[in-house]
PDB file of C-alpha atoms in Angstrom:
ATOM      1  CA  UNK A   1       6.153  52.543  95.225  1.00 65.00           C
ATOM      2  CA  UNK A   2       6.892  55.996  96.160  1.00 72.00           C
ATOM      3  CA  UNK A   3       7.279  58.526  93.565  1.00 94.00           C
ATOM      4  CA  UNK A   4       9.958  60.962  94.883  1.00 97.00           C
ATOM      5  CA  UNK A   5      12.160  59.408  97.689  1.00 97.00           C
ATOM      6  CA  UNK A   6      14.806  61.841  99.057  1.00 97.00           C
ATOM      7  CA  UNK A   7      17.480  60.619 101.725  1.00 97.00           C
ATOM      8  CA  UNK A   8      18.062  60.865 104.316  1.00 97.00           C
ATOM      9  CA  UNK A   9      15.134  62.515 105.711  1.00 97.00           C
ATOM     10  CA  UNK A  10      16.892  63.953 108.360  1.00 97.00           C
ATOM     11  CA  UNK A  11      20.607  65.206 108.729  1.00 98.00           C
ATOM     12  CA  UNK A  12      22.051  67.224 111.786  1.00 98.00           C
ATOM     13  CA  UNK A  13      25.938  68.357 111.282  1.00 98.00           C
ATOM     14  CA  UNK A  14      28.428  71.015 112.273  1.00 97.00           C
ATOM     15  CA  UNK A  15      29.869  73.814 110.390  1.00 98.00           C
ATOM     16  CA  UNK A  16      31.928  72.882 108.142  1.00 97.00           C
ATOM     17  CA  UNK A  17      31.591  70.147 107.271  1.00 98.00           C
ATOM     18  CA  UNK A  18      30.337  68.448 103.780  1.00 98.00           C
ATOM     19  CA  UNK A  19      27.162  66.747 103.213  1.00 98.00           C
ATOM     20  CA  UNK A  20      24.953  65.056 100.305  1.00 98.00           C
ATOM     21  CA  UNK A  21      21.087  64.483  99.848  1.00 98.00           C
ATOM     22  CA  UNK A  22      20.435  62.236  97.194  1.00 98.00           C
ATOM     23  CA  UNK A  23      17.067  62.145  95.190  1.00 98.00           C
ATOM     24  CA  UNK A  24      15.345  59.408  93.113  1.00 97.00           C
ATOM     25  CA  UNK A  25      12.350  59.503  90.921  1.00 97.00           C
ATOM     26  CA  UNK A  26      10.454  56.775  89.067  1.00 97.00           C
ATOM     27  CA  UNK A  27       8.213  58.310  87.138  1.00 96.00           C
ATOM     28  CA  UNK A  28      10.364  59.007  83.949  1.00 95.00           C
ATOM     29  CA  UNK A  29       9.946  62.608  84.449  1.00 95.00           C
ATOM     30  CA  UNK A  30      13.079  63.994  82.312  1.00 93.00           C
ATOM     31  CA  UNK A  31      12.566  67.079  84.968  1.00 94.00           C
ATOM     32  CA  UNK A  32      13.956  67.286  88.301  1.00 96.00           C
ATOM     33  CA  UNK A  33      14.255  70.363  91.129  1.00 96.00           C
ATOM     34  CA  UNK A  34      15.825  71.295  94.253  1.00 96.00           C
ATOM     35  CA  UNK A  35      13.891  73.510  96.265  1.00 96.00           C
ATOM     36  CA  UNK A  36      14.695  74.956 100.010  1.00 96.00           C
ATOM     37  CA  UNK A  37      12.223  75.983 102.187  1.00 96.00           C
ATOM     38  CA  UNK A  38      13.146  78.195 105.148  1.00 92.00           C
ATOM     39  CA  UNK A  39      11.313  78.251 108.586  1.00 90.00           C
ATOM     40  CA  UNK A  40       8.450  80.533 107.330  1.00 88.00           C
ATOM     41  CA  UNK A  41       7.958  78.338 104.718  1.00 90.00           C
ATOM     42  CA  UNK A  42       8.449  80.297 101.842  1.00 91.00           C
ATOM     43  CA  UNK A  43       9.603  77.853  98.721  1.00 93.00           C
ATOM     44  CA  UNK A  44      12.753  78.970  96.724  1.00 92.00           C
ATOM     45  CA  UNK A  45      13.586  77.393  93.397  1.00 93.00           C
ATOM     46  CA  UNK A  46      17.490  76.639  93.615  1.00 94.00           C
ATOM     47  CA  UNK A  47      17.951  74.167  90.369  1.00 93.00           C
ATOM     48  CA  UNK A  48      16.532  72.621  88.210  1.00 92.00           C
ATOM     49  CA  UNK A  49      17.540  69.738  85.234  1.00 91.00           C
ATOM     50  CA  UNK A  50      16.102  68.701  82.245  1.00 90.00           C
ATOM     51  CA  UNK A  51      17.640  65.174  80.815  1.00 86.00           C
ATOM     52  CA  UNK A  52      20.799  65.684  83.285  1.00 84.00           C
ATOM     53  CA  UNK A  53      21.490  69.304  81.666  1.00 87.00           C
ATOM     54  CA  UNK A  54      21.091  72.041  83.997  1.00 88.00           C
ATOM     55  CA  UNK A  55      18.794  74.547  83.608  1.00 85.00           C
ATOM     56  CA  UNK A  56      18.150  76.680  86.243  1.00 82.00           C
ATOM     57  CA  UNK A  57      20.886  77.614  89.004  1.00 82.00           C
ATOM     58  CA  UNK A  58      19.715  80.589  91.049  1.00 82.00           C
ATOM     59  CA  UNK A  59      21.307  82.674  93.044  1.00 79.00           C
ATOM     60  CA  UNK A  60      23.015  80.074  95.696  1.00 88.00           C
ATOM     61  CA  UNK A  61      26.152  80.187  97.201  1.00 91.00           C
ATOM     62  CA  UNK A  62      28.709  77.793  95.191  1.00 92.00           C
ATOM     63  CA  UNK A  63      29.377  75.701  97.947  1.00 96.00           C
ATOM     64  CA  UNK A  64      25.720  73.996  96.379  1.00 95.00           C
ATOM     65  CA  UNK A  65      26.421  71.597  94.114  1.00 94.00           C
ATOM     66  CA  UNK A  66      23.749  69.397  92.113  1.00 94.00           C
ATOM     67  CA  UNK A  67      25.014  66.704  90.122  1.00 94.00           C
ATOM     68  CA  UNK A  68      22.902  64.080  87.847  1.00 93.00           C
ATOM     69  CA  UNK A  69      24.153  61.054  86.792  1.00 92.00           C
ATOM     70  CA  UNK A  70      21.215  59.640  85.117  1.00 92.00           C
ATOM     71  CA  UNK A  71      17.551  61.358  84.693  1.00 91.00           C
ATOM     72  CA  UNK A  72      15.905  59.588  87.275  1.00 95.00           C
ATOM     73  CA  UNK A  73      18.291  61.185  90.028  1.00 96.00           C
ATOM     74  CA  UNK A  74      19.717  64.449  91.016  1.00 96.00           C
ATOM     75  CA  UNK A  75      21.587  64.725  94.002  1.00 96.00           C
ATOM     76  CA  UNK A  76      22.564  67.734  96.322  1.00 97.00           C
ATOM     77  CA  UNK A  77      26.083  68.247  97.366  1.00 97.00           C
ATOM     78  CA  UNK A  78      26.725  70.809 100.068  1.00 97.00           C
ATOM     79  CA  UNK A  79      30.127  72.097 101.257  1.00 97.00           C
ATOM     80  CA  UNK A  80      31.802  73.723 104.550  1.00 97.00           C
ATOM     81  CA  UNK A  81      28.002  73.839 106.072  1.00 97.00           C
ATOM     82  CA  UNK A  82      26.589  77.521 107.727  1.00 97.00           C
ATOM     83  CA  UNK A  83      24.248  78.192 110.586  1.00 97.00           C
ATOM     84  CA  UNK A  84      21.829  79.380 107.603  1.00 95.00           C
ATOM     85  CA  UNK A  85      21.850  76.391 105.384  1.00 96.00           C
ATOM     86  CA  UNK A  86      19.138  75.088 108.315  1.00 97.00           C
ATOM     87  CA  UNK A  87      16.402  74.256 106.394  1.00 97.00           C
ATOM     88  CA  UNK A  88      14.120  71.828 104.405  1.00 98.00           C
ATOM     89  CA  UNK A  89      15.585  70.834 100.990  1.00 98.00           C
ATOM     90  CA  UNK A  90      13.040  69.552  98.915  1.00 98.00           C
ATOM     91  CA  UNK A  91      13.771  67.771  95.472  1.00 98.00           C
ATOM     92  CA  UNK A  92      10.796  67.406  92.844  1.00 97.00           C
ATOM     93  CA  UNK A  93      10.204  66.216  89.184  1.00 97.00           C
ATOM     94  CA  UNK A  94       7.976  67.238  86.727  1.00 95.00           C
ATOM     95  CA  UNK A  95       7.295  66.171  82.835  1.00 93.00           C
ATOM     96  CA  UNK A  96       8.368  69.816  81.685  1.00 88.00           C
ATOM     97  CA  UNK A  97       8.028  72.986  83.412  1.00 85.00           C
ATOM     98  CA  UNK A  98       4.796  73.541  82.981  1.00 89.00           C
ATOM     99  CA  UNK A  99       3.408  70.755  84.468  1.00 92.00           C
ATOM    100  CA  UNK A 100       2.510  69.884  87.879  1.00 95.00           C
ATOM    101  CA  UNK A 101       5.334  69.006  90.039  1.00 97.00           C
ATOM    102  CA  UNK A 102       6.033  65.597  92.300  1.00 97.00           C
ATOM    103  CA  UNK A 103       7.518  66.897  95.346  1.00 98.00           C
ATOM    104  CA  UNK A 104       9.683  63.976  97.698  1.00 97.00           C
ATOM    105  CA  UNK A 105       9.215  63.769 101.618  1.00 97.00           C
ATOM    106  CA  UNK A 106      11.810  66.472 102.291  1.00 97.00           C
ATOM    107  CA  UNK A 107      15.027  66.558 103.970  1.00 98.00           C
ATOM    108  CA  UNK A 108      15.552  68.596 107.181  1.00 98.00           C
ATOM    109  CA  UNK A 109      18.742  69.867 107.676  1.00 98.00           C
ATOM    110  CA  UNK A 110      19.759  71.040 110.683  1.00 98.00           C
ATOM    111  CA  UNK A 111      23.754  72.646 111.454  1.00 98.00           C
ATOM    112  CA  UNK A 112      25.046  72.963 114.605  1.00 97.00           C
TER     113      UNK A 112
ATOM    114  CA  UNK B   1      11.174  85.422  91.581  1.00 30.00           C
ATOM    115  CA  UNK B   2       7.724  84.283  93.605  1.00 33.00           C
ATOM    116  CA  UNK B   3       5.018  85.868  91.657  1.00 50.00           C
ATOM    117  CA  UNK B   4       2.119  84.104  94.016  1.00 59.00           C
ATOM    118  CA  UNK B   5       0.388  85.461  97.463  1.00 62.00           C
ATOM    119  CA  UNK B   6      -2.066  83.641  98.846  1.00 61.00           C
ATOM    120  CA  UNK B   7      -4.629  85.773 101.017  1.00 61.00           C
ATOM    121  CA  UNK B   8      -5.892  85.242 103.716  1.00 56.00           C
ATOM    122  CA  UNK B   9      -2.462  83.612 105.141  1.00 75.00           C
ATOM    123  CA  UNK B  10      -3.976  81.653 107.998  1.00 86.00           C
ATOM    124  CA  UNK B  11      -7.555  80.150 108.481  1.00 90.00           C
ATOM    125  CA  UNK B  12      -9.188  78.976 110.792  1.00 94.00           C
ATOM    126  CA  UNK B  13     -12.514  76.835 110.316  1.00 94.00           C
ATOM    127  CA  UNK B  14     -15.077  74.337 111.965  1.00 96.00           C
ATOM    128  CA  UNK B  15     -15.134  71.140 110.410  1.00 97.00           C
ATOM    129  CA  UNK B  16     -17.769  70.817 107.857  1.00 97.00           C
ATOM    130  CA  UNK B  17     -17.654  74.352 106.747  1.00 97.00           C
ATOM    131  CA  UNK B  18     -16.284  75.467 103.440  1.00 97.00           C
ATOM    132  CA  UNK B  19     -12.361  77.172 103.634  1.00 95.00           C
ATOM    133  CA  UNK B  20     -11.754  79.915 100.470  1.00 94.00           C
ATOM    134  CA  UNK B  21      -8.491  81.127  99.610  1.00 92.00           C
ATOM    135  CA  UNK B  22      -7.046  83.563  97.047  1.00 92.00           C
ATOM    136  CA  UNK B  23      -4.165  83.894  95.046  1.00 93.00           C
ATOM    137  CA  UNK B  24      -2.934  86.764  93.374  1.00 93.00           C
ATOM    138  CA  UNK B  25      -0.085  86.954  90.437  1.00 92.00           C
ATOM    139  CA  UNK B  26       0.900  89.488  88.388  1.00 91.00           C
ATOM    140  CA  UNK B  27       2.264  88.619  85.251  1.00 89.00           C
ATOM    141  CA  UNK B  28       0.534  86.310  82.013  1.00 91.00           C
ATOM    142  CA  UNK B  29       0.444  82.555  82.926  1.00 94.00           C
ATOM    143  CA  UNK B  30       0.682  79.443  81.229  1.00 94.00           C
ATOM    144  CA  UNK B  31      -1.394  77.365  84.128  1.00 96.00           C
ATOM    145  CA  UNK B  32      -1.815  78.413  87.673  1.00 97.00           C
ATOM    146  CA  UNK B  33      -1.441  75.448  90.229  1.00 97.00           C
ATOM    147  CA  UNK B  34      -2.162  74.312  93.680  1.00 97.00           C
ATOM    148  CA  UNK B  35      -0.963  72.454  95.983  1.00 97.00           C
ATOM    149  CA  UNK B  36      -1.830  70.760 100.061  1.00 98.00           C
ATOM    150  CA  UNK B  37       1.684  70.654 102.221  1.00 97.00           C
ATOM    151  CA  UNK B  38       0.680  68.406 105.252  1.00 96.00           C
ATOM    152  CA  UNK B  39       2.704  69.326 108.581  1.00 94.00           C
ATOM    153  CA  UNK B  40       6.646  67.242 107.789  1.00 93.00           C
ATOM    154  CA  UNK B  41       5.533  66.364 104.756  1.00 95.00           C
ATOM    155  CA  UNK B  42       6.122  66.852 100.606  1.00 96.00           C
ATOM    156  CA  UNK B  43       4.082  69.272  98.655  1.00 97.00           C
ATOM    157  CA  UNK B  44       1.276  67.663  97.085  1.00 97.00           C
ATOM    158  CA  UNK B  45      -0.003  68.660  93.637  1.00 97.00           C
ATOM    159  CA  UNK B  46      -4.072  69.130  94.431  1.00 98.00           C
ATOM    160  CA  UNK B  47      -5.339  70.783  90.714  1.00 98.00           C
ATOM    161  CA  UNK B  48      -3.749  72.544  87.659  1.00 97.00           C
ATOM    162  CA  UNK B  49      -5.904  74.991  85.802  1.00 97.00           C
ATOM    163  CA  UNK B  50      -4.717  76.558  82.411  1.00 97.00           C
ATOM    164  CA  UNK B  51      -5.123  80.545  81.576  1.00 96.00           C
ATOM    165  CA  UNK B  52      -8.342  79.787  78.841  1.00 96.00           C
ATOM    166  CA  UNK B  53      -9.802  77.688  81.826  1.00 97.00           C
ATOM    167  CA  UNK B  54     -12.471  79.756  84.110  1.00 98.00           C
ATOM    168  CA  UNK B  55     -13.413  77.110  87.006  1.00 98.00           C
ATOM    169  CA  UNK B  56     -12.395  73.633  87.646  1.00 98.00           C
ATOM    170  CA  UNK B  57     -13.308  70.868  89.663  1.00 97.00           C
ATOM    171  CA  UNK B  58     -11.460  68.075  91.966  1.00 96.00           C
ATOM    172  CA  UNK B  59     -13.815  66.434  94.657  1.00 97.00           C
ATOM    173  CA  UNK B  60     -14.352  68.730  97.301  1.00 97.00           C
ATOM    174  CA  UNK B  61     -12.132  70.912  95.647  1.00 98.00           C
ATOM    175  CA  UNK B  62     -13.422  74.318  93.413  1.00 98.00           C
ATOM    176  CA  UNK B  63     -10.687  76.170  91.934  1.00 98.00           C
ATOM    177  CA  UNK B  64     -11.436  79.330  89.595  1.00 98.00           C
ATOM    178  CA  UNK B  65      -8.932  81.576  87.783  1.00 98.00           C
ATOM    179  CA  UNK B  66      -9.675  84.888  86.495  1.00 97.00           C
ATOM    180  CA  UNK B  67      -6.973  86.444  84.167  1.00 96.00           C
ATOM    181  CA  UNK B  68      -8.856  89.557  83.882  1.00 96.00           C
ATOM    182  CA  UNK B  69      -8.010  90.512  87.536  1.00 95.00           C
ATOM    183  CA  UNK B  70      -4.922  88.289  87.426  1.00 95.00           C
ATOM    184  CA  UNK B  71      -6.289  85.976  90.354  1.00 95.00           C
ATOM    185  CA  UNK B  72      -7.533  82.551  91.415  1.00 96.00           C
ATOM    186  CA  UNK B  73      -9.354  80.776  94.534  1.00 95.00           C
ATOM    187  CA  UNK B  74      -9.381  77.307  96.544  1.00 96.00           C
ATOM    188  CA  UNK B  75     -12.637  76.482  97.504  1.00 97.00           C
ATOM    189  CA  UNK B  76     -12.533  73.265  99.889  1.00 97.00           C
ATOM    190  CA  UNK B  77     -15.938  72.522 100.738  1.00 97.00           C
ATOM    191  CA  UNK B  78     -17.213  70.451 103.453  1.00 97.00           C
ATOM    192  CA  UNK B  79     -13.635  71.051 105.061  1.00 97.00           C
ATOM    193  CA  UNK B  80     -12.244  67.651 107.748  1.00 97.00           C
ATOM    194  CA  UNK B  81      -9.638  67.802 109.961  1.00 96.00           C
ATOM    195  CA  UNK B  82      -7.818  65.865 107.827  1.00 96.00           C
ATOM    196  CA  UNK B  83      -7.606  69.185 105.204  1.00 97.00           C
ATOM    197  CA  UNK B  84      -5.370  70.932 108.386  1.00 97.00           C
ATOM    198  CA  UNK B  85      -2.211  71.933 105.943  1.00 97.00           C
ATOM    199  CA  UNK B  86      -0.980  74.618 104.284  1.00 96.00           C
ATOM    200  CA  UNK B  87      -2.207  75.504 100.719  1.00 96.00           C
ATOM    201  CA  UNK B  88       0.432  77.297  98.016  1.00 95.00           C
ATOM    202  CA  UNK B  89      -0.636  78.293  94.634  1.00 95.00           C
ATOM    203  CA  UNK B  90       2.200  78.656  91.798  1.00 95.00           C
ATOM    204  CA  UNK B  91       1.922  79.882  88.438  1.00 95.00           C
ATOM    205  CA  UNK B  92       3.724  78.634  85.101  1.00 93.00           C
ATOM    206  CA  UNK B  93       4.577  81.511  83.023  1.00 89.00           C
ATOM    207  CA  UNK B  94       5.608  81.825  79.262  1.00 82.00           C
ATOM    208  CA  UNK B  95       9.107  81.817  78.664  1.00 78.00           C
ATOM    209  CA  UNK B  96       9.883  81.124  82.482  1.00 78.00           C
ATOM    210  CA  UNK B  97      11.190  77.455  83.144  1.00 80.00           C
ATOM    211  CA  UNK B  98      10.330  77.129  86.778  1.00 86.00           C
ATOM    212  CA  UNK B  99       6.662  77.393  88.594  1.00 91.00           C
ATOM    213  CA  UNK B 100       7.374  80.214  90.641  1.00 91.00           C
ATOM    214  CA  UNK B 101       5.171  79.754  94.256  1.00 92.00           C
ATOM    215  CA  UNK B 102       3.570  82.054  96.921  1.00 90.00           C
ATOM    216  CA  UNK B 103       3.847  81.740 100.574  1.00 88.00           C
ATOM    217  CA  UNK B 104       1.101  79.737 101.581  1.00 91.00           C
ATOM    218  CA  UNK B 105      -2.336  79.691 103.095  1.00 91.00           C
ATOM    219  CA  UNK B 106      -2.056  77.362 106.617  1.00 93.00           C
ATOM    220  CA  UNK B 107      -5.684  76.191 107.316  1.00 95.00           C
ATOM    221  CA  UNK B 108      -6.364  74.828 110.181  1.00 96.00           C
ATOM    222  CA  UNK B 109     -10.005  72.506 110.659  1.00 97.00           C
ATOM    223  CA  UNK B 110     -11.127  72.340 113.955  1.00 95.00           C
ATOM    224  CA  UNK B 111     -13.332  68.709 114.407  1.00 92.00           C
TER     225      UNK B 111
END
């Protein structure tokens, strides 16, 4: 069974438009993150939820918006796409934050 | 904020030898991690070691952490093809909720 699943695992659209990436862990983890990773492959933190309450929201523009309905998920919501969103949104869960993290397959995003 | 660099960035080794890298942070830590990020893939968590730990082990893997000089290495020994990824280290701080990662060491293991 996989751990992390992320989907889809690959999403092309336009500017402008709207788009989700959902995220699903099984391991009871009451931790989950969304990280992006840009084309050098640097790793930036954008949030992060403990027991559905939000924890960490860096600095991301607004049109980001994570919702959790239930611990074991925590899905991505992304409005009126940019050129710049292009990149590789990874979600992860962990038992706290100092523990190792679970990290799902990745979704590549790609706007046009 | 991304406390981690790894050094050297990219490596490049004949399979069978033994692939060191180093990461650097620069405040107190909680536990310093690892982890192996195969080409299209998830990062994968390789070895945690905590801040009274000196050296610890994980197959192939060697990982050692000195807090004195605020650094740790990755020792793979015996390195396959299969070890071709990159390698990020990320360190858990006190009173910081989030690991915070470096850029990654991409290692490449020629057969």
């Amino acid at each position: 069974d996989t751990a992390v699943s992320q989907t889809p695992k690959y999403l092309v659209t336009q500017m402008g438009n709207d788009k989700s990436i959902k995220c699903e862990q099984n391991l009871g983890h009451d931790t989950m993150y969304w990280y992006k990773q840009d084309s050098k492959k640097f790793l930036k933190i954008m949030f992060s939820y403990n027991n559905k309450e939000l924890i960490i929201n860096e600095t991301v523009p607004n049109r980001f918006s994570p919702k959790s309905p239930d611990k074991a998920h925590l899905n991505l919501h992304i409005n009126s796409l940019e050129l710049g969103d292009s990149a590789v949104y990874f979600c992860a869960s962990s038992q706290g934050h100092n523990y190792e993290q679970y990290f799902g397959p990745g979704t590549r995003l790609t706007v046009t | 904020s991304q406390q981690g660099e790894e050094d050297p960035q990219a490596l490049s080794i004949q399979e069978g030898e033994n692939a060191t890298m180093n990461c650097s942070y620069k405040t107190s830590i909680n536990n310093l991690q690892w982890y192996r990020q195969n080409s299209g893939r998830g990062l994968v968590h390789l070895i945690l070691i905590r801040s009274n730990e000196r050296e610890k082990h994980s197959g192939r893997l060697r990982v050692t952490l000195d807090t004195s000089k605020k650094s740790s290495s990755l020792l793979i020994t015996a390195s396959r093809a299969a070890d071709t990824a990159s390698y990020f280290c990320a360190t858990a701080t006190y009173g910081n909720n989030r690991l915070a990662f470096g850029k990654g060491n991409q290692v490449v293991v020629i057969p």
